Each structure stands twice: as structure tokens, then as C-alpha cells.
Coordinates of N, CA and C in Angstrom, one line a residue:
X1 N 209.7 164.5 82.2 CA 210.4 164.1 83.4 C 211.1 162.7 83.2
X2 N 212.5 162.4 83.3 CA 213.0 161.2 83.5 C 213.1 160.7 84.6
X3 N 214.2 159.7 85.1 CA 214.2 159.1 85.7 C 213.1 158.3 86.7
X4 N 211.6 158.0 86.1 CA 210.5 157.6 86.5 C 210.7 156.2 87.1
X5 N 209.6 156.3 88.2 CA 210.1 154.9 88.6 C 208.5 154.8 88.7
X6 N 208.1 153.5 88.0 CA 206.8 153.1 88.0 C 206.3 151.8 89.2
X7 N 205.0 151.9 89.3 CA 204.6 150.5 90.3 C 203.8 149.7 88.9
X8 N 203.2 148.8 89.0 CA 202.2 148.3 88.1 C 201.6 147.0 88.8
X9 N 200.1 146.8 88.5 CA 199.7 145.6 89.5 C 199.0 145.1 88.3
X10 N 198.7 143.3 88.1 CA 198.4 143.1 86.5 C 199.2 143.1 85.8
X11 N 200.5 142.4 85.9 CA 201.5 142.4 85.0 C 201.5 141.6 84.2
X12 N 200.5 140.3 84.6 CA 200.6 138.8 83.6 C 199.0 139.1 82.7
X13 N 198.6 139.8 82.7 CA 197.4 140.3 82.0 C 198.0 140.7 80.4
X14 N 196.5 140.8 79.6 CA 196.9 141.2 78.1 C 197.4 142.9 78.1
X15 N 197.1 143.5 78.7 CA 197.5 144.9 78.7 C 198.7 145.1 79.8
X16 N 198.6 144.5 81.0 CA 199.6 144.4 82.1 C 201.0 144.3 81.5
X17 N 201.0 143.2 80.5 CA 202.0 142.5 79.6 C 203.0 143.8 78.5
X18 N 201.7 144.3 78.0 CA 202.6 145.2 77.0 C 202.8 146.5 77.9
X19 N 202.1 146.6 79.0 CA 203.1 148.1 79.6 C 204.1 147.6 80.2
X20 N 204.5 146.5 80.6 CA 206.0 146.6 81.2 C 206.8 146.7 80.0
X21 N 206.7 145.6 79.2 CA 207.4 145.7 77.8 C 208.0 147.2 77.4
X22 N 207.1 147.8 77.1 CA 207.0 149.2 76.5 C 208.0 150.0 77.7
X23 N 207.4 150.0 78.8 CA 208.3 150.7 80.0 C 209.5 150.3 79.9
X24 N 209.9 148.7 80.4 CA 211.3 148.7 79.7 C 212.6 149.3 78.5
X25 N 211.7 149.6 77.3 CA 211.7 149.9 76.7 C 211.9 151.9 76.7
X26 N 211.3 152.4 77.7 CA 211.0 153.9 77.4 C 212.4 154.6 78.5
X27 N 213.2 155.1 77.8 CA 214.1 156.1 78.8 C 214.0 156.7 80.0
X28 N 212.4 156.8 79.7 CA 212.4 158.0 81.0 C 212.1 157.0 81.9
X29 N 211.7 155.8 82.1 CA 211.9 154.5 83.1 C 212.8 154.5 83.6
X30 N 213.1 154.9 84.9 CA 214.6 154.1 85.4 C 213.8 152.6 86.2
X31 N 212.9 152.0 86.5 CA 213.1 151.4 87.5 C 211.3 151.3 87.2
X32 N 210.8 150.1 87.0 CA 209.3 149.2 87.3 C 209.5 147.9 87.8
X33 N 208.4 148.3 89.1 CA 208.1 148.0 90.5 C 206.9 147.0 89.9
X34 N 206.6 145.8 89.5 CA 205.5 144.7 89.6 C 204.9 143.7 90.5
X35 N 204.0 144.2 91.1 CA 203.6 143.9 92.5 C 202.2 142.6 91.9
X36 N 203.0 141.5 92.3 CA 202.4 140.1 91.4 C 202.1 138.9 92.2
X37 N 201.6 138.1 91.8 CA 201.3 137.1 92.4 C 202.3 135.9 92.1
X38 N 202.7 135.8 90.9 CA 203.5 135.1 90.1 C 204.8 135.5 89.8
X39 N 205.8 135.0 89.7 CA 206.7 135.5 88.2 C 206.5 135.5 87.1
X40 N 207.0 136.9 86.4 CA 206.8 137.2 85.4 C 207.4 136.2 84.1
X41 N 208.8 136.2 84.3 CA 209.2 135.3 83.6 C 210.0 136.0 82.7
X42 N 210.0 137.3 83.0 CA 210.7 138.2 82.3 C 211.9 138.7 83.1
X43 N 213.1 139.1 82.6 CA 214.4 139.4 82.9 C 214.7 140.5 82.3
X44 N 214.7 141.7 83.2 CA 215.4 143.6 82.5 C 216.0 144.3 83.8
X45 N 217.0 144.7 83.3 CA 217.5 145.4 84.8 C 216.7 146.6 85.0
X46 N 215.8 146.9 84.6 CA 215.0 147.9 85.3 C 213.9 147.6 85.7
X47 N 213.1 146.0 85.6 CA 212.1 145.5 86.6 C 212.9 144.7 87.6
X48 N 211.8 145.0 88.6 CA 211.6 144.1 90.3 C 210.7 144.0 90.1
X49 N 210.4 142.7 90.8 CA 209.2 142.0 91.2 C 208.9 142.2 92.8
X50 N 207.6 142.0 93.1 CA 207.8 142.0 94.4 C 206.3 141.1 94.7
X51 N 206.8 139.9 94.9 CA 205.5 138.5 94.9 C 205.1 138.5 95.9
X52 N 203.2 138.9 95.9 CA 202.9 138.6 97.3 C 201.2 138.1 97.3
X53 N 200.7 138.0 98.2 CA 199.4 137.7 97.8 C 198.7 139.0 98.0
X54 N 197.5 139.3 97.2 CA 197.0 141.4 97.2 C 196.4 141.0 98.4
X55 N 196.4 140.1 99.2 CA 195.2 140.5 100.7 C 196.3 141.1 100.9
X56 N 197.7 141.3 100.9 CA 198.1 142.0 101.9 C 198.7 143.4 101.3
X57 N 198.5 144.2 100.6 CA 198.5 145.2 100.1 C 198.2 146.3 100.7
X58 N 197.2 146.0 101.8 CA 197.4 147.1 102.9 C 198.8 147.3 103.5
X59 N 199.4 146.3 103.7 CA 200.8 146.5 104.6 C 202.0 146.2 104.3
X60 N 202.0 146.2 102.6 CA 203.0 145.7 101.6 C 203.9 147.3 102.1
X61 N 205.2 146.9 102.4 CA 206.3 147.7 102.0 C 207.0 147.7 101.0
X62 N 207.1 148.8 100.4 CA 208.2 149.5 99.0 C 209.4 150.2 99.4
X63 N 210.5 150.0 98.6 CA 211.9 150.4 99.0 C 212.0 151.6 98.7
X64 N 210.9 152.5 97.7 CA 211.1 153.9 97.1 C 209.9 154.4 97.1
X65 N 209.6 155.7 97.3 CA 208.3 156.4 96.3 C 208.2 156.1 95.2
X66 N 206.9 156.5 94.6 CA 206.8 155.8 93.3 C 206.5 157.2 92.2
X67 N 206.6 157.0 91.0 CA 206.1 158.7 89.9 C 204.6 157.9 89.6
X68 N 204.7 157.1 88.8 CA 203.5 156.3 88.3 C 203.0 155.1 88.6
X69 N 201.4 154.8 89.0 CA 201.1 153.6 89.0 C 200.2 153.6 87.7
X70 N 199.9 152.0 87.7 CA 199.4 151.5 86.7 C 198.5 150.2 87.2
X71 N 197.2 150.0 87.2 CA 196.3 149.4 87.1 C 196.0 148.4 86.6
X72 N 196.1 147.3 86.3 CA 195.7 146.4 84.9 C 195.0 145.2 85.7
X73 N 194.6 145.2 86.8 CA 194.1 144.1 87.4 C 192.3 144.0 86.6
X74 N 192.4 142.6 86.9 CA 190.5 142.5 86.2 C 190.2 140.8 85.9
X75 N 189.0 140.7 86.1 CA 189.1 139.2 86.1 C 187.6 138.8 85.3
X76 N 187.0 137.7 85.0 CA 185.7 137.7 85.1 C 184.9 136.3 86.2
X77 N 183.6 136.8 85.8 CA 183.2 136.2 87.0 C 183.3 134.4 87.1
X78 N 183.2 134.3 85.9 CA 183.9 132.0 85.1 C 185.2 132.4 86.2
X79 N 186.1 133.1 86.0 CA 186.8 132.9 86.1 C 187.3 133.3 88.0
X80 N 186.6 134.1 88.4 CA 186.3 134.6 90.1 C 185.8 133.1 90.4
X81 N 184.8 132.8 89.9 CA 184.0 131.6 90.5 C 182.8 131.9 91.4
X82 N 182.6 133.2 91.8 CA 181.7 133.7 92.5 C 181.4 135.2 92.8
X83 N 180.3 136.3 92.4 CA 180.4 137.1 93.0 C 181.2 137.9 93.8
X84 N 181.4 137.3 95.0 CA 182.7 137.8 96.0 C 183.9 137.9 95.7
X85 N 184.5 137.1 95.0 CA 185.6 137.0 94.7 C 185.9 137.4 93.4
X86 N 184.6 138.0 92.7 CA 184.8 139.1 91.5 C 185.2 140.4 92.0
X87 N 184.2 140.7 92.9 CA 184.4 142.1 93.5 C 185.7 142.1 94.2
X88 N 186.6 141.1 94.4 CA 187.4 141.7 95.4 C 188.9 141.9 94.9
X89 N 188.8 141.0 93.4 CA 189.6 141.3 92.2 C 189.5 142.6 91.8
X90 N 188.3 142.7 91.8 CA 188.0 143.9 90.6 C 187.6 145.3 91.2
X91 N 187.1 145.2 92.3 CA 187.1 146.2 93.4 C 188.4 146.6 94.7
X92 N 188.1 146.0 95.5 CA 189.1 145.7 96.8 C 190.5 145.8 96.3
X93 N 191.0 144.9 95.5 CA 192.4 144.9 95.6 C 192.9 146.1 94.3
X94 N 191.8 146.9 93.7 CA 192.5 147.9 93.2 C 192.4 148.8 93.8
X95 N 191.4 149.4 94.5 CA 191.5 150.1 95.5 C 192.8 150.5 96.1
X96 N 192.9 149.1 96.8 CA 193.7 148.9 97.9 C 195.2 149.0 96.9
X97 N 195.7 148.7 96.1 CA 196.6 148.9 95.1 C 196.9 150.6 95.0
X98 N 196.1 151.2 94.8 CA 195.7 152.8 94.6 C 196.3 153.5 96.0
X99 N 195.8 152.9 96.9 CA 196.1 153.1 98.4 C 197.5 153.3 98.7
X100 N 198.1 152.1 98.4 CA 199.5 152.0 98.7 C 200.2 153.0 97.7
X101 N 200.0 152.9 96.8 CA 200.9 154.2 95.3 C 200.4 155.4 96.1
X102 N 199.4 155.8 96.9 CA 199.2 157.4 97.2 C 199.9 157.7 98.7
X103 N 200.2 156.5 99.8 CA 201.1 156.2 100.5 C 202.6 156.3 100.1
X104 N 202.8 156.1 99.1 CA 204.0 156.2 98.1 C 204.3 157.5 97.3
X105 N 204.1 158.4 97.5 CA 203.8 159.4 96.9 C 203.1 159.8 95.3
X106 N 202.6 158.6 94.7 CA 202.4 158.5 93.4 C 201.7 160.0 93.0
X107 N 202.3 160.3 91.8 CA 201.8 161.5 91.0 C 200.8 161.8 90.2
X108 N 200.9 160.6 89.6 CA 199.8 160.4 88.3 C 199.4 158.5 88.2
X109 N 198.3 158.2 88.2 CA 197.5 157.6 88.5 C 197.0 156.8 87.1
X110 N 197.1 155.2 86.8 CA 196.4 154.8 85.6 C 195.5 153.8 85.6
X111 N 194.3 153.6 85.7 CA 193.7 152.4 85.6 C 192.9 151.8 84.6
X112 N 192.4 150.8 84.2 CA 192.0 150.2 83.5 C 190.5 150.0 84.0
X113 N 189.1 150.4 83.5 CA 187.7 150.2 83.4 C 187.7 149.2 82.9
X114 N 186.1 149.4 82.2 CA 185.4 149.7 80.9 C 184.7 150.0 80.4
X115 N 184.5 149.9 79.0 CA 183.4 151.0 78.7 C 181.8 149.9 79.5
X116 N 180.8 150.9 79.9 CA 179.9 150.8 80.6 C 179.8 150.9 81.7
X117 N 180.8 150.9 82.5 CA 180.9 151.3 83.8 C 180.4 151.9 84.6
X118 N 179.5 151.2 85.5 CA 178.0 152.6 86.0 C 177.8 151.6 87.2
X119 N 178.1 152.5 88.5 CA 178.0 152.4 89.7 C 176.5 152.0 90.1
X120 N 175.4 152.3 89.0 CA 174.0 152.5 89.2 C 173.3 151.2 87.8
X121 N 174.4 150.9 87.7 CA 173.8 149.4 86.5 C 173.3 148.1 87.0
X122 N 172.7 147.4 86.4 CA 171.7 146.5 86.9 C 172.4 145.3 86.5
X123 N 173.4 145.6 85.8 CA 174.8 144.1 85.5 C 176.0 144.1 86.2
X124 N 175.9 143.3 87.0 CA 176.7 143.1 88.1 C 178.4 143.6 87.5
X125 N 178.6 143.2 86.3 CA 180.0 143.7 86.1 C 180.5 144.8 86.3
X126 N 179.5 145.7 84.8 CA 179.4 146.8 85.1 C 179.2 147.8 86.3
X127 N 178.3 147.4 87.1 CA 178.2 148.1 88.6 C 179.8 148.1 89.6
X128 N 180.2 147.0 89.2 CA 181.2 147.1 90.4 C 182.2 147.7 89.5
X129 N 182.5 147.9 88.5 CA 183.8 149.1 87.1 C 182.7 150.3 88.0
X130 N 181.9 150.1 88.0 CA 181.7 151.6 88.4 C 181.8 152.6 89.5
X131 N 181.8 151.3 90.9 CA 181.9 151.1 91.9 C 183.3 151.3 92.4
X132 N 184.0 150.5 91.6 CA 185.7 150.9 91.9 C 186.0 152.6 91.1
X133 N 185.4 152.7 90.0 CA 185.8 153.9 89.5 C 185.1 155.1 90.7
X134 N 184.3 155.2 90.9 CA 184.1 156.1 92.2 C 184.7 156.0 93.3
X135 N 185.1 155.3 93.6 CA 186.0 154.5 94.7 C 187.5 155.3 94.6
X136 N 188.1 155.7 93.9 CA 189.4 155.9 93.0 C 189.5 157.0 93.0
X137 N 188.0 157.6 92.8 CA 187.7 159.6 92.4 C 187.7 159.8 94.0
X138 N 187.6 159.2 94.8 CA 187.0 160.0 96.4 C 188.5 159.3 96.8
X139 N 189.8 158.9 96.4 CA 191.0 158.5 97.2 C 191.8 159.9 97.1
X140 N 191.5 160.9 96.6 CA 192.4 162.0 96.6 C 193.5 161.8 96.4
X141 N 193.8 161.0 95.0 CA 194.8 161.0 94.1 C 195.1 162.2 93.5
X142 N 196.6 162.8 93.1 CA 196.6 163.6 92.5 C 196.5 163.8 91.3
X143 N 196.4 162.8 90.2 CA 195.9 162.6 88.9 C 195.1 161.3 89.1
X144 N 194.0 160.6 88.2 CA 193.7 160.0 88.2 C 193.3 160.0 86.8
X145 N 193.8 158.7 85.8 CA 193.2 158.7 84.1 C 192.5 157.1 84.3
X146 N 191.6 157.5 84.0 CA 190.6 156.5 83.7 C 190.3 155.7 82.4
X147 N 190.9 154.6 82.3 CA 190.5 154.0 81.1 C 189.5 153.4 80.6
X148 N 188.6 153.4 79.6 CA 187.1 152.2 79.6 C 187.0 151.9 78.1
X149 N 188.0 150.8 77.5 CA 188.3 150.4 76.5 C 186.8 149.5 76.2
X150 N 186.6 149.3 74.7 CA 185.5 148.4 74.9 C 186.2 146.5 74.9
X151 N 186.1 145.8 73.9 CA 186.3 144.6 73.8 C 187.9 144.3 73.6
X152 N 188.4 143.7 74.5 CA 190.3 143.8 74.0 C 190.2 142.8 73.3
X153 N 191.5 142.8 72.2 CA 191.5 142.0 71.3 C 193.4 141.8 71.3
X154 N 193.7 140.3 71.6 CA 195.2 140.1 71.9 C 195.2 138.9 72.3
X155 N 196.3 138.2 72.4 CA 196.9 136.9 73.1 C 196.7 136.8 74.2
X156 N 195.8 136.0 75.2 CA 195.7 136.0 76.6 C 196.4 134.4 77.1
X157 N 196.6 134.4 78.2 CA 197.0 133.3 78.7 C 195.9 132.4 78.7
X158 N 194.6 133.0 79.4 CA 193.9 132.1 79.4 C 192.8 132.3 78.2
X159 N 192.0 131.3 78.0 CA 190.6 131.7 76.9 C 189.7 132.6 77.9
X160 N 188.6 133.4 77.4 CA 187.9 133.8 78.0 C 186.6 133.5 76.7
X161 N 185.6 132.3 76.7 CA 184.3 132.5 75.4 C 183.9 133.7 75.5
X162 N 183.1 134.7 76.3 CA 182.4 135.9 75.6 C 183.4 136.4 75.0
X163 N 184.9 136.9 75.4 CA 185.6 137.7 74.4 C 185.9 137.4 73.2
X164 N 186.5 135.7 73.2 CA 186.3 135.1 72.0 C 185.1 135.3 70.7
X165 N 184.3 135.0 71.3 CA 182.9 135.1 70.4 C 182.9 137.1 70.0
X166 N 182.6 137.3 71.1 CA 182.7 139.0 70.5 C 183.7 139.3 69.6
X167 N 185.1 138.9 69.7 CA 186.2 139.0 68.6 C 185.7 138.6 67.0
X168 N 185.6 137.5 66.9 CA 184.3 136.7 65.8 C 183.5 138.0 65.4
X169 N 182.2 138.4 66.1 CA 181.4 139.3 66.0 C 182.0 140.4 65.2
X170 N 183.0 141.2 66.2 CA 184.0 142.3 65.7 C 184.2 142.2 64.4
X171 N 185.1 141.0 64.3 CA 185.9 140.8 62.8 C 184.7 141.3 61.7
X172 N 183.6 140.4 61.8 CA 182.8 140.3 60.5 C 181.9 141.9 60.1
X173 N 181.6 142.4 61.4 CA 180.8 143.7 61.7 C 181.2 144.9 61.8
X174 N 182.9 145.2 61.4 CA 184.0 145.8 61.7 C 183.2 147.1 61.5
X175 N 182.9 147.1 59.5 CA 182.6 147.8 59.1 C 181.8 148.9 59.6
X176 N 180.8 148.5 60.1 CA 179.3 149.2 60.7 C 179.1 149.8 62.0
X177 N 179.9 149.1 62.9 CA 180.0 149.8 64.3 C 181.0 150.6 64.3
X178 N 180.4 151.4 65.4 CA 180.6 152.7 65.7 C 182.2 152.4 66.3
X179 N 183.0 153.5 66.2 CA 184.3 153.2 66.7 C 184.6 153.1 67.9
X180 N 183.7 153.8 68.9 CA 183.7 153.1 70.2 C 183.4 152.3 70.4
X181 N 182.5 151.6 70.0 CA 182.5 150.3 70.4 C 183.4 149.1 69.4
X182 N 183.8 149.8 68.7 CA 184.7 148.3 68.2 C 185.8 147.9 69.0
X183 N 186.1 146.8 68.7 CA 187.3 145.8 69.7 C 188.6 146.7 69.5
X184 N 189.2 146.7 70.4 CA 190.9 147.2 70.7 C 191.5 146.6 71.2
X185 N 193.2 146.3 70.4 CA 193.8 145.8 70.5 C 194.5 146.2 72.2
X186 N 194.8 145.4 72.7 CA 195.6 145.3 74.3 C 196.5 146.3 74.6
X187 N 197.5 146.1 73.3 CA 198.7 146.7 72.4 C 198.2 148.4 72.7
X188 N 197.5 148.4 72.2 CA 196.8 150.0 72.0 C 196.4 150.5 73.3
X189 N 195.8 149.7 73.9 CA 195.1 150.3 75.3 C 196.4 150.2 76.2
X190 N 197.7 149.8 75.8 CA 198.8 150.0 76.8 C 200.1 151.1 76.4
X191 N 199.9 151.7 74.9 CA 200.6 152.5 74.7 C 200.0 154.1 74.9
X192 N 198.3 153.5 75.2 CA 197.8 154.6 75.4 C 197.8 155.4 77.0
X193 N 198.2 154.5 77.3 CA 197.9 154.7 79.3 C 199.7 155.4 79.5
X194 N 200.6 154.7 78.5 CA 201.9 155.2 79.2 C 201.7 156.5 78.4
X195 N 201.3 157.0 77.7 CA 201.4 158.5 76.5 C 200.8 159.2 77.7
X196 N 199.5 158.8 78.1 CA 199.1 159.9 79.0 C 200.0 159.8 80.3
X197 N 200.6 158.8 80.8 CA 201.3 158.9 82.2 C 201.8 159.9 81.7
X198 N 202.7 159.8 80.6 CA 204.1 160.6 80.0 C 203.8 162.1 79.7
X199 N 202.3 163.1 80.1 CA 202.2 163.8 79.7 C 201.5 164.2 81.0
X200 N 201.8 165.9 81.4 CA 201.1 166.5 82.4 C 199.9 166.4 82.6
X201 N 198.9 166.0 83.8 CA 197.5 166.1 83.8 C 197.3 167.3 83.7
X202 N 196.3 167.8 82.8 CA 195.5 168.7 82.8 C 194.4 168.9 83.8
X203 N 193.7 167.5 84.4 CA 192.7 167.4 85.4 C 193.1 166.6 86.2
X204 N 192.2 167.2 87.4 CA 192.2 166.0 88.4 C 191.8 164.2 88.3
X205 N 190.9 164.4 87.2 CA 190.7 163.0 87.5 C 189.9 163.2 85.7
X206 N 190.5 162.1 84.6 CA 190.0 162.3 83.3 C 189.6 160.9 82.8
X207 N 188.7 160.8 81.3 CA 188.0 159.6 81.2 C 188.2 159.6 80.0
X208 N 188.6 158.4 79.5 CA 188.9 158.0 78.6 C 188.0 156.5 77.4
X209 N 187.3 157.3 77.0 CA 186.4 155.9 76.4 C 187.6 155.2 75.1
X210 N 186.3 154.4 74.5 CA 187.5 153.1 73.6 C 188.0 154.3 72.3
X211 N 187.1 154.7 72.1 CA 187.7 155.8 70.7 C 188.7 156.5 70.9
X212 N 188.7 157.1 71.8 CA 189.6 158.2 72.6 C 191.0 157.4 73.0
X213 N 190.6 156.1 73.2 CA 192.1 155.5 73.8 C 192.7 154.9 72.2
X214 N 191.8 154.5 71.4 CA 192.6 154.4 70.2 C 192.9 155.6 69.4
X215 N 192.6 156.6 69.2 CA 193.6 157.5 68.8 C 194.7 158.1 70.1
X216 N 194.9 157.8 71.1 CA 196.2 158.1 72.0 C 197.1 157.1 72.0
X217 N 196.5 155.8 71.3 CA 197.6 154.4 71.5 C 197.9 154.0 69.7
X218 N 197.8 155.2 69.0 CA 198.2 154.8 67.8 C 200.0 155.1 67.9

């Protein structure tokens, strides 16, 4: 299908970053919709921006229906500064992001986990990836792809220490761990999300661990 017009939320993120890139880049794009906090900083005649703060994503108006959204929002909790304000990054405003693309007629559906993700975990991260991912399966999207990459590995704007250190880890341990859990490149987890937009769902709602997204983002 050409003429696709995408939404994307998480644009200034390590994976946010290379799906617009890539979208710009792909034919069957006519037109990505980045629903931001910021400017991007980037210039293509087939992105808009549309800057706003996500509280209001309930009542954000769009000039078009949409084919595809995309997901890339996520934060940590250094970086939330509290509990609340993790969940509301990382839960609430994807949600609510999801909300407005199924208001929009969206078709096919992409988000970003991770691997561990369990609604029923005793680590506050993981509970709430698991909490939004349930959250996502009961909006009665008509596709939904689930991504749960393990450790990203790429240029971020900001530092994050655990990732850092796990990267370190990664490097030296490459060898011996299992391929799901070794680190993946950003790069990878964003070529692999537009491959599956770019191809018919098979299911209603599908899961994609870190092995499985690096052989789709090769």
C-alpha cells in the first residue's frame, strides 16, 4: 500500500529518531505526522510537526486519518523523577497516544516495550511495560505489534548509567549470551517496526522479543 500517512509519538528518542529518518526516506510515505513536545530540528516535505504537551492528547485534533502509528515514547524513572510521573510517560500518555490513532482511523498499530514486561512483576518498570501492554490489547486496535527489545544500543541525547554500564557488560560478554538478551542497536529496532507496519497483519495483536526483532531489522 502506498501513499501512507503515518502518526509517530517519540520522535526525539534513539528509535523515535531513526523511524522518521527511514520514513522519510520510504516511498510508500506520503506524509509523517510527529506529535512532540519539541522541535525536531529536522526539515522534509513529508514531515509535520504538531507541538503540544501529551496531557492533552485526549483532545489533540489531526487534519487527516492516519494508516500507521508508531510508539517510541519511554523514559526512566532518574529521569521521571518519581514514580508518577514514570507511569504517566510510560503508561498514560501511550495509551492515550493509541487512543487518538484509533479515533483516526489507524490500521496497524507499533509500539515499543521491553523485553520483561509483566503486568504481574514485582519491578516497578517492568509492571507498568506490562500494564500498558495490556492496556493496548483491550483498546480494540485493529493490528497491534508489540515490540520488547532487550538493551538499546545507539546515540542518545541524553546519558542514561544503567544502559551505559549494561553496553560495557554487552561488549565484553557478547560472546556467551543468548541472542535475546544481547543489546540491539536502536537502528535495528526501528527498521524492524517499519518492515512489520509495511506488511499485512497476520494477527490481531503480535509479540515480538529482542531475537525476533533483530532478524526483522536486519
Amino acid at each position: 500500500m502506498n501513499n501512507r500517512i503515518a502518526l509517530i509519538i517519540g520522535s526525539t528518542g534513539l528509535i523515535g529518531k531513526n523511524i522518521v529518518t527511514l520514513l522519510t526516506e520510504n516511498e510508500q510515505y506520503d506524509k509523517i505526522i510527529s506529535i512532540t513536545r519539541r522541535p525536531l530540528g529536522i526539515s522534509h516535505p513529508k514531515l509535520s510537526e504538531v507541538i503540544t504537551n501529551f496531557e492533552n492528547l485526549n483532545t489533540l485534533e489531526l487534519s487527516t486519518d492516519i494508516d500507521i502509528a508508531f510508539c517510541c515514547l519511554g523514559t526512566t524513572m532518574k529521569q521521571a523523577g518519581s514514580k508518577e510521573a514514570f507511569y504517566k510517560v510510560d503508561h498514560t500518555f501511550i495509551v492515550d497516544f493509541f487512543k487518538l490513532a484509533k479515533r483516526y482511523n489507524v490500521k496497524n498499530s507499533l509500539v515499543v516495550s521491553s523485553m520483561g514486561a509483566d503486568k504481574h512483576s514485582f519491578i516497578y518498570y517492568n509492571k507498568v511495560k506490562g500494564e500498558t501492554e495490556y492496556a493496548l490489547m483491550n483498546l480494540g486496535l485493529p493490528a497491534l505489534n508489540i515490540f520488547q527489545p532487550s538493551l538499546l544500543i545507539g546515540n542518545r541525547e541524553e546519558s542514561r548509567f544503567g544502559e551505559d554500564l549494561g553496553k560495557v557488560f554487552n561488549q565484553f560478554l557478547s560472546p556467551i549470551i543468548p541472542k535475546k538478551y544481547k543489546g540491539i542497536e536502536g537502528v535495528t529496532v526501528a527498521k524492524a517496526m517499519i518492515k512489520q507496519a509495511d506488511s499485512t497483519p497476520s494477527k490481531k495483536v503480535s509479540f515480538f522479543t529482542s531475537d525476533q526483532i533483530q532478524e526483522l531489522g536486519k
